[in-house]
Coordinates of N, CA and C in Angstrom, one line a residue:
X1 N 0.8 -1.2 0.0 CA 0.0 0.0 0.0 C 0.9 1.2 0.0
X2 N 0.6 2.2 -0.9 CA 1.3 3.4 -1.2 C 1.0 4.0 0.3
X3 N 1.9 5.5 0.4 CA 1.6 6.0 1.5 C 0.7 6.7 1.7
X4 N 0.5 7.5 0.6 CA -0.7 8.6 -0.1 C -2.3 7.4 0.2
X5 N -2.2 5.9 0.1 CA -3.2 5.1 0.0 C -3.6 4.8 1.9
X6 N -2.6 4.9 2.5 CA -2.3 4.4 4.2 C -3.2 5.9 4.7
X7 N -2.5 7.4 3.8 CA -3.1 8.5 4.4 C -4.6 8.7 4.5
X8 N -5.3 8.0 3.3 CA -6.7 7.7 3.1 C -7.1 7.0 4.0
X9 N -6.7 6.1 4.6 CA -7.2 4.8 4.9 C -7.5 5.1 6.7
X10 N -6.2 6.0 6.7 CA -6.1 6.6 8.2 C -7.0 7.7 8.5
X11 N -7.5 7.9 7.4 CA -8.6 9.4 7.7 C -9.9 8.6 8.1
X12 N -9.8 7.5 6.7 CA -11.4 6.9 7.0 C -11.5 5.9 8.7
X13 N -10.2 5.6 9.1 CA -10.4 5.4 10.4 C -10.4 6.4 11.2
X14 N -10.1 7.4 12.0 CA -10.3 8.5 12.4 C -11.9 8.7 12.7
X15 N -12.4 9.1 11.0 CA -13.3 9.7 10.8 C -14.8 8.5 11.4
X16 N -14.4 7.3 11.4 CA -15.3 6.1 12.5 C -15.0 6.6 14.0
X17 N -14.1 6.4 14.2 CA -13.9 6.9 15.7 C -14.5 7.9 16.2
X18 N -14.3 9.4 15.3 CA -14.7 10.5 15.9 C -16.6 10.5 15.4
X19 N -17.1 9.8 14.9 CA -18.0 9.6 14.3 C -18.4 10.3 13.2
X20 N -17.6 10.8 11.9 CA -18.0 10.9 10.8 C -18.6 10.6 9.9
X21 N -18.9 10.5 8.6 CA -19.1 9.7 7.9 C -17.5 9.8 7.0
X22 N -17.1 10.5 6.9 CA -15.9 10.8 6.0 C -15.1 12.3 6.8
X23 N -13.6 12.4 6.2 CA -12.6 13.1 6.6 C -12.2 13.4 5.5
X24 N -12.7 14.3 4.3 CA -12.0 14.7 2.8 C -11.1 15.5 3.1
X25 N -10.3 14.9 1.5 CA -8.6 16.2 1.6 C -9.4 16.8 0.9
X26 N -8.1 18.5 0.6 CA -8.5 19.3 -0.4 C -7.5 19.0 -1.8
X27 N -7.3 19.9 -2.4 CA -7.1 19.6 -3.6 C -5.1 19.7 -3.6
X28 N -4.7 20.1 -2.5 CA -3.3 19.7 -1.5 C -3.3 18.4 -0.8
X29 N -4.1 17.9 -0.5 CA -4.4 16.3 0.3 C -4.4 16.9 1.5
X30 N -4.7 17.9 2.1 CA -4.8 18.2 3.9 C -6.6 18.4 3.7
X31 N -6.3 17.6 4.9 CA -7.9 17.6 5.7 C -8.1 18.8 6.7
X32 N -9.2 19.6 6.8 CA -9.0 20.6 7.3 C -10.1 20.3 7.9
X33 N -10.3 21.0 9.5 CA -11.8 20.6 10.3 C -11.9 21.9 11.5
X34 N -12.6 21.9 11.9 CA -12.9 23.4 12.8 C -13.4 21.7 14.4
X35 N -12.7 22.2 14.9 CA -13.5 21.5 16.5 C -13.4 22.7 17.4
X36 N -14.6 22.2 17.6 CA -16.0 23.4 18.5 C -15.7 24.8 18.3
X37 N -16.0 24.6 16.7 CA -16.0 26.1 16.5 C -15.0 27.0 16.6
X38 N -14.0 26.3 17.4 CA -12.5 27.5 17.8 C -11.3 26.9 17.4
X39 N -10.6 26.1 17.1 CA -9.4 25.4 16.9 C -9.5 25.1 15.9
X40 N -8.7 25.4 14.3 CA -8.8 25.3 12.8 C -7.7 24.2 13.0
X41 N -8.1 22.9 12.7 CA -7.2 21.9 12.7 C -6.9 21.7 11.2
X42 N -5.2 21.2 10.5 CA -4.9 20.4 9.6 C -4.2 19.3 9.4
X43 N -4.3 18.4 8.4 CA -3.6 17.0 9.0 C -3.4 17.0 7.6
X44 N -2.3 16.5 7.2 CA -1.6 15.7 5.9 C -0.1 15.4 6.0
X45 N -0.2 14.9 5.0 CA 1.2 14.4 4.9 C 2.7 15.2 5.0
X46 N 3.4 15.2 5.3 CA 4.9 15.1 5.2 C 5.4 15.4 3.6
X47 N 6.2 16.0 3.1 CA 6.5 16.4 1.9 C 7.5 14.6 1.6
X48 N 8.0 14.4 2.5 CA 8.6 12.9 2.2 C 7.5 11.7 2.2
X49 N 6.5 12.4 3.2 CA 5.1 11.4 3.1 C 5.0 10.5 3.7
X50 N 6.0 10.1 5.0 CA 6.5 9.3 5.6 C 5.8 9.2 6.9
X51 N 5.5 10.7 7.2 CA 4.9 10.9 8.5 C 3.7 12.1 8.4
X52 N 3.3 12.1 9.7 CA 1.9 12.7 9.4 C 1.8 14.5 9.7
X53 N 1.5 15.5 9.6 CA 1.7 16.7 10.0 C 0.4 17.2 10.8
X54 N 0.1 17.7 12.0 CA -1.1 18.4 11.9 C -0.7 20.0 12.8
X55 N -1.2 20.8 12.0 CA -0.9 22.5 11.9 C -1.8 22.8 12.1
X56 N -1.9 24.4 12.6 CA -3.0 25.1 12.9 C -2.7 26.3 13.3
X57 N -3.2 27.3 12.8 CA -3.1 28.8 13.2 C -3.5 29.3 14.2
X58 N -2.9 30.2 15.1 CA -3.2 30.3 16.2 C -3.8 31.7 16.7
X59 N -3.6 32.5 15.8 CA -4.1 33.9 15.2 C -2.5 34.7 15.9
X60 N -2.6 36.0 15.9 CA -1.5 36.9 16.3 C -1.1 37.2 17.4
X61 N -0.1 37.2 17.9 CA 0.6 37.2 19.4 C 0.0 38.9 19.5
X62 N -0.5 39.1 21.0 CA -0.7 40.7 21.1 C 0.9 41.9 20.7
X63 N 0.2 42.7 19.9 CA 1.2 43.4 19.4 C 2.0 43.9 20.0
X64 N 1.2 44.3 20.8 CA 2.2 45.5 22.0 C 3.0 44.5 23.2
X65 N 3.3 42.9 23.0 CA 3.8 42.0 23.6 C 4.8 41.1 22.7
X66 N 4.5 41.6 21.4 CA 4.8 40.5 20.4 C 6.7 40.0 20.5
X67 N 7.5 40.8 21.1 CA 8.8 39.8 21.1 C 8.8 39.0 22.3
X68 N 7.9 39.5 23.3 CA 7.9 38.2 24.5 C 7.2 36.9 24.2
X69 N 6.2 37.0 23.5 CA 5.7 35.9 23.0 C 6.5 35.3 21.9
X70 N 7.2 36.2 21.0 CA 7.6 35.2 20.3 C 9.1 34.0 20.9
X71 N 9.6 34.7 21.8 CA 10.5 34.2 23.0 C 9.8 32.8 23.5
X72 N 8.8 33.4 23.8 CA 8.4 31.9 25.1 C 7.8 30.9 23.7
X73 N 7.4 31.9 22.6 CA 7.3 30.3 21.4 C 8.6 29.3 21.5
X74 N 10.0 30.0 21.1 CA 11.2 29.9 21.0 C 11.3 28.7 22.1
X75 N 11.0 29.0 23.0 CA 11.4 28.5 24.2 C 10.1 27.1 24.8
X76 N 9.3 27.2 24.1 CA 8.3 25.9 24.1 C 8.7 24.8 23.2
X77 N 9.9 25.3 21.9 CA 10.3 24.5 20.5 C 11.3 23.6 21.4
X78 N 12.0 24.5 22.6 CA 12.9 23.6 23.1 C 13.6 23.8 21.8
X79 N 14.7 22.6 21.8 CA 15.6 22.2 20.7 C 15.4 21.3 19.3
X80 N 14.4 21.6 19.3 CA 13.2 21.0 18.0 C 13.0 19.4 18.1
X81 N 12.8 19.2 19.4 CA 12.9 17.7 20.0 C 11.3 17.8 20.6
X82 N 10.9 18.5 20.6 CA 9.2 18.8 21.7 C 8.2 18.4 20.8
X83 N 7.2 17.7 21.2 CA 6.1 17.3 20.5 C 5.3 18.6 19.9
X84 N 5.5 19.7 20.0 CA 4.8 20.6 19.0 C 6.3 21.8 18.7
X85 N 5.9 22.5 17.6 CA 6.5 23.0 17.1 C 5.9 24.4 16.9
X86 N 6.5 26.0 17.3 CA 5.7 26.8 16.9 C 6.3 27.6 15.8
X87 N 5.9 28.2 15.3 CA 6.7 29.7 14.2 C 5.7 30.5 13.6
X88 N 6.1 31.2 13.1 CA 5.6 32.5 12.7 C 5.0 32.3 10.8
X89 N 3.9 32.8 10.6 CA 3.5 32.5 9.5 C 4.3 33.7 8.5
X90 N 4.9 33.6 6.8 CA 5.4 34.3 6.4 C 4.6 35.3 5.9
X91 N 4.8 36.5 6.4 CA 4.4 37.7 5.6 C 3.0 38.2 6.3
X92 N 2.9 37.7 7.5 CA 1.6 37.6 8.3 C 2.2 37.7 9.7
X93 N 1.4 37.8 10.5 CA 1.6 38.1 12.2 C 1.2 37.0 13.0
X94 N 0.4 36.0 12.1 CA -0.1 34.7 12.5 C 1.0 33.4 12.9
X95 N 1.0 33.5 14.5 CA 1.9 32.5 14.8 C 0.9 30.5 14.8
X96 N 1.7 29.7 14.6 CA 1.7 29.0 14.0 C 1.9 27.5 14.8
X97 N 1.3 26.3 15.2 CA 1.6 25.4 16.2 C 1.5 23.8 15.2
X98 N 2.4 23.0 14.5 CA 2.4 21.9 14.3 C 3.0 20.9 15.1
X99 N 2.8 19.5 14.8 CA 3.3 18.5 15.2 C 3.6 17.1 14.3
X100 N 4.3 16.4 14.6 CA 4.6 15.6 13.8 C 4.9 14.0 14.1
X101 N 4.3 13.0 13.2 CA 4.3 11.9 13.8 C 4.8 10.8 12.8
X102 N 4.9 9.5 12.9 CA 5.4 8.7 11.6 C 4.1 8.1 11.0
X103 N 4.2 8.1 10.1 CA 2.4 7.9 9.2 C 2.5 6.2 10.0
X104 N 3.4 5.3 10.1 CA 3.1 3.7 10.4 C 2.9 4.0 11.6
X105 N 3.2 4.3 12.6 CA 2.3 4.5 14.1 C 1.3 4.7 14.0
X106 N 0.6 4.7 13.4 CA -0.6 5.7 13.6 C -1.6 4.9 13.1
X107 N -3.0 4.3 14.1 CA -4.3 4.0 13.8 C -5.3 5.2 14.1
X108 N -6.4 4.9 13.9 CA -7.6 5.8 13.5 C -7.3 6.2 15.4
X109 N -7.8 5.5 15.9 CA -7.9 5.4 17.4 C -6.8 6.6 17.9
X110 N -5.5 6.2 17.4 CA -4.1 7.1 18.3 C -4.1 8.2 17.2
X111 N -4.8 9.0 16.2 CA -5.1 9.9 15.3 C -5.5 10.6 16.5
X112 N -7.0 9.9 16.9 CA -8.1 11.0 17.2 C -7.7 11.3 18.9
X113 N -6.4 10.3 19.6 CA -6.0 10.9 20.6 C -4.9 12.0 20.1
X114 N -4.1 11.9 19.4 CA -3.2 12.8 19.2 C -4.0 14.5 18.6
X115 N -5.2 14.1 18.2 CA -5.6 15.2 17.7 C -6.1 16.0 18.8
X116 N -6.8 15.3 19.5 CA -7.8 15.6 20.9 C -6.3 16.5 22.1
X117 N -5.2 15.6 21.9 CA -4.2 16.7 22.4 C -3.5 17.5 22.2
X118 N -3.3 17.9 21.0 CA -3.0 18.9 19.6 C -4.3 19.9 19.9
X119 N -5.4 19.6 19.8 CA -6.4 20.9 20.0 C -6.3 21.5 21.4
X120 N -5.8 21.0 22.2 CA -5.8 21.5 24.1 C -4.5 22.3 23.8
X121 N -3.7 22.0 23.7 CA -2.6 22.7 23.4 C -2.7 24.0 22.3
X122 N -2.9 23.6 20.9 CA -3.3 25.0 20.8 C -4.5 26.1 20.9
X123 N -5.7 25.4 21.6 CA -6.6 26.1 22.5 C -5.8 27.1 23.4
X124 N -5.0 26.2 24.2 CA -4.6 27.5 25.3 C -4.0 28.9 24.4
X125 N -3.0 28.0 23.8 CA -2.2 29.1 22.7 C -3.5 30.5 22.4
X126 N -4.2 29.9 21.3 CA -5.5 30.5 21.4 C -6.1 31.7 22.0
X127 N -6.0 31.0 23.5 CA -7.0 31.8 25.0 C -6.1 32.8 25.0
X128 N -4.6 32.3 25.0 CA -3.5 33.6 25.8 C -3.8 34.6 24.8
X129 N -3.4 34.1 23.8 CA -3.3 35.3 22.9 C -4.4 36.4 22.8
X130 N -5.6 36.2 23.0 CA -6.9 36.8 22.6 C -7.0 37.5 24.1
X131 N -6.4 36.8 25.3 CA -6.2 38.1 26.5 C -5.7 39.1 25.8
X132 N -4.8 39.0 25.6 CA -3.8 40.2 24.7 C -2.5 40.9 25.9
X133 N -2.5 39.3 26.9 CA -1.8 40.1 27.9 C -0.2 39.5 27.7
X134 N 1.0 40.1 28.3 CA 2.0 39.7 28.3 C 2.6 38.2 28.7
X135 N 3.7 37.6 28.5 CA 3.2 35.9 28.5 C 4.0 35.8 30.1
X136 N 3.6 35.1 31.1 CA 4.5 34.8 32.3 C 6.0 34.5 32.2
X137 N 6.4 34.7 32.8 CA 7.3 34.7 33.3 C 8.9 35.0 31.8
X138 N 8.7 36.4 31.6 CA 9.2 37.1 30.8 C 10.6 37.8 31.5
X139 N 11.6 37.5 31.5 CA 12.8 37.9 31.9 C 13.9 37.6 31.1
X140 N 13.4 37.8 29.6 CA 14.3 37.7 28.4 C 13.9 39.1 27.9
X141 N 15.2 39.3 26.8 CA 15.1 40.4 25.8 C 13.9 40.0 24.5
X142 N 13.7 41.2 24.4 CA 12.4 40.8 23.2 C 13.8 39.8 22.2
X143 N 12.7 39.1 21.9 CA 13.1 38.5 20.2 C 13.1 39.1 19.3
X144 N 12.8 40.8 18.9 CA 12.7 41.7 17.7 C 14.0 41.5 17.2
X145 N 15.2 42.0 17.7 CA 16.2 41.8 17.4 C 17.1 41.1 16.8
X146 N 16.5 39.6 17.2 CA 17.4 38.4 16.6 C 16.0 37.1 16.0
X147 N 15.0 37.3 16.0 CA 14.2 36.2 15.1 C 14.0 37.0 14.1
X148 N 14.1 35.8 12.9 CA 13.7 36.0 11.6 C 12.3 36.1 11.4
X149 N 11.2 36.3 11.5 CA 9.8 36.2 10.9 C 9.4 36.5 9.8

C-alpha cells in the first residue's frame, strides 16, 4: 500500500472513531476541520510522506507583547525535539503550532487521541493570545532583534 493510500485509509479510520461519515482532503491532500468552532485543525502528509503533519493557526501574538511571545514560542520549541513545534507565519503576524508523527504508528484510534491533544494545546495558545496580555514569566530580551519572521 502506497503512503498517499495508508493516508486515506487513516482518515477513514479516524473519521469512524470521531463519528464521521468521511474526513476529505483538499485539492493539497490536507484535511481541514474546525473543532467546537474555535481550533482550525490540519492533518496531511509530510513532503517525504513518511509521516503525518497536523498544523493550525493560532491567530497573532498581542502586538504590543509580540517579542515576548515570540521568546516563550522559541522556548516551548525547546531544541526542536518537543512534541509541538511553533513559528511565525510568512508575511503575516499569525503564529503557527504543528506536530509531527510517523504515518506507520498511527491507527484511527491514536489519530483522534493525538488530535484531541493537539487541539488542548493550541486552545490554550489560542486563549492567551486573545487576553492580549504579556506571556509569564518574561525575563528575556524581546526576540525583535534576533528572530527572523
Amino acid at each position: 500500500m502506497s503512503t498517499s493510500e495508508r493516508f486515506a485509509e487513516l482518515l477513514n479510520e479516524f473519521a469512524a472513531v470521531i463519528g464521521q461519515a468521511e474526513m476529505p482532503t483538499d485539492e493539497r491532500g490536507i484535511c481541514s476541520f474546525l473543532v467546537d468552532g474555535t481550533v482550525p485543525v490540519n492533518i496531511g502528509q509530510d513532503p517525504g510522506g513518511e509521516g503525518l503533519v497536523i498544523f493550525a493557526p493560532l491567530g497573532a501574538p498581542p502586538a504590543e507583547h509580540r517579542g515576548t511571545w515570540q521568546v516563550r514560542m522559541l522556548r516551548a520549541n525547546g531544541a526542536g525535539g518537543g512534541a509541538y513545534m511553533f513559528g511565525m507565519a510568512p508575511a503575516s503576524d499569525t503564529a503557527l503550532i504543528s506536530s509531527h508523527r510517523p504515518l506507520a504508528a498511527l491507527s484511527g484510534a491514536a489519530l483522534a487521541s493525538w488530535v484531541g491533544e493537539f487541539v488542548e494545546v493550541a486552545r490554550s495558545w489560542i486563549d492567551a493570545f486573545a487576553k492580549g496580555e504579556e506571556p509569564d514569566a518574561v525575563s528575556t530580551a524581546s526576540a525583535d532583534s534576533w528572530l527572523q519572521v
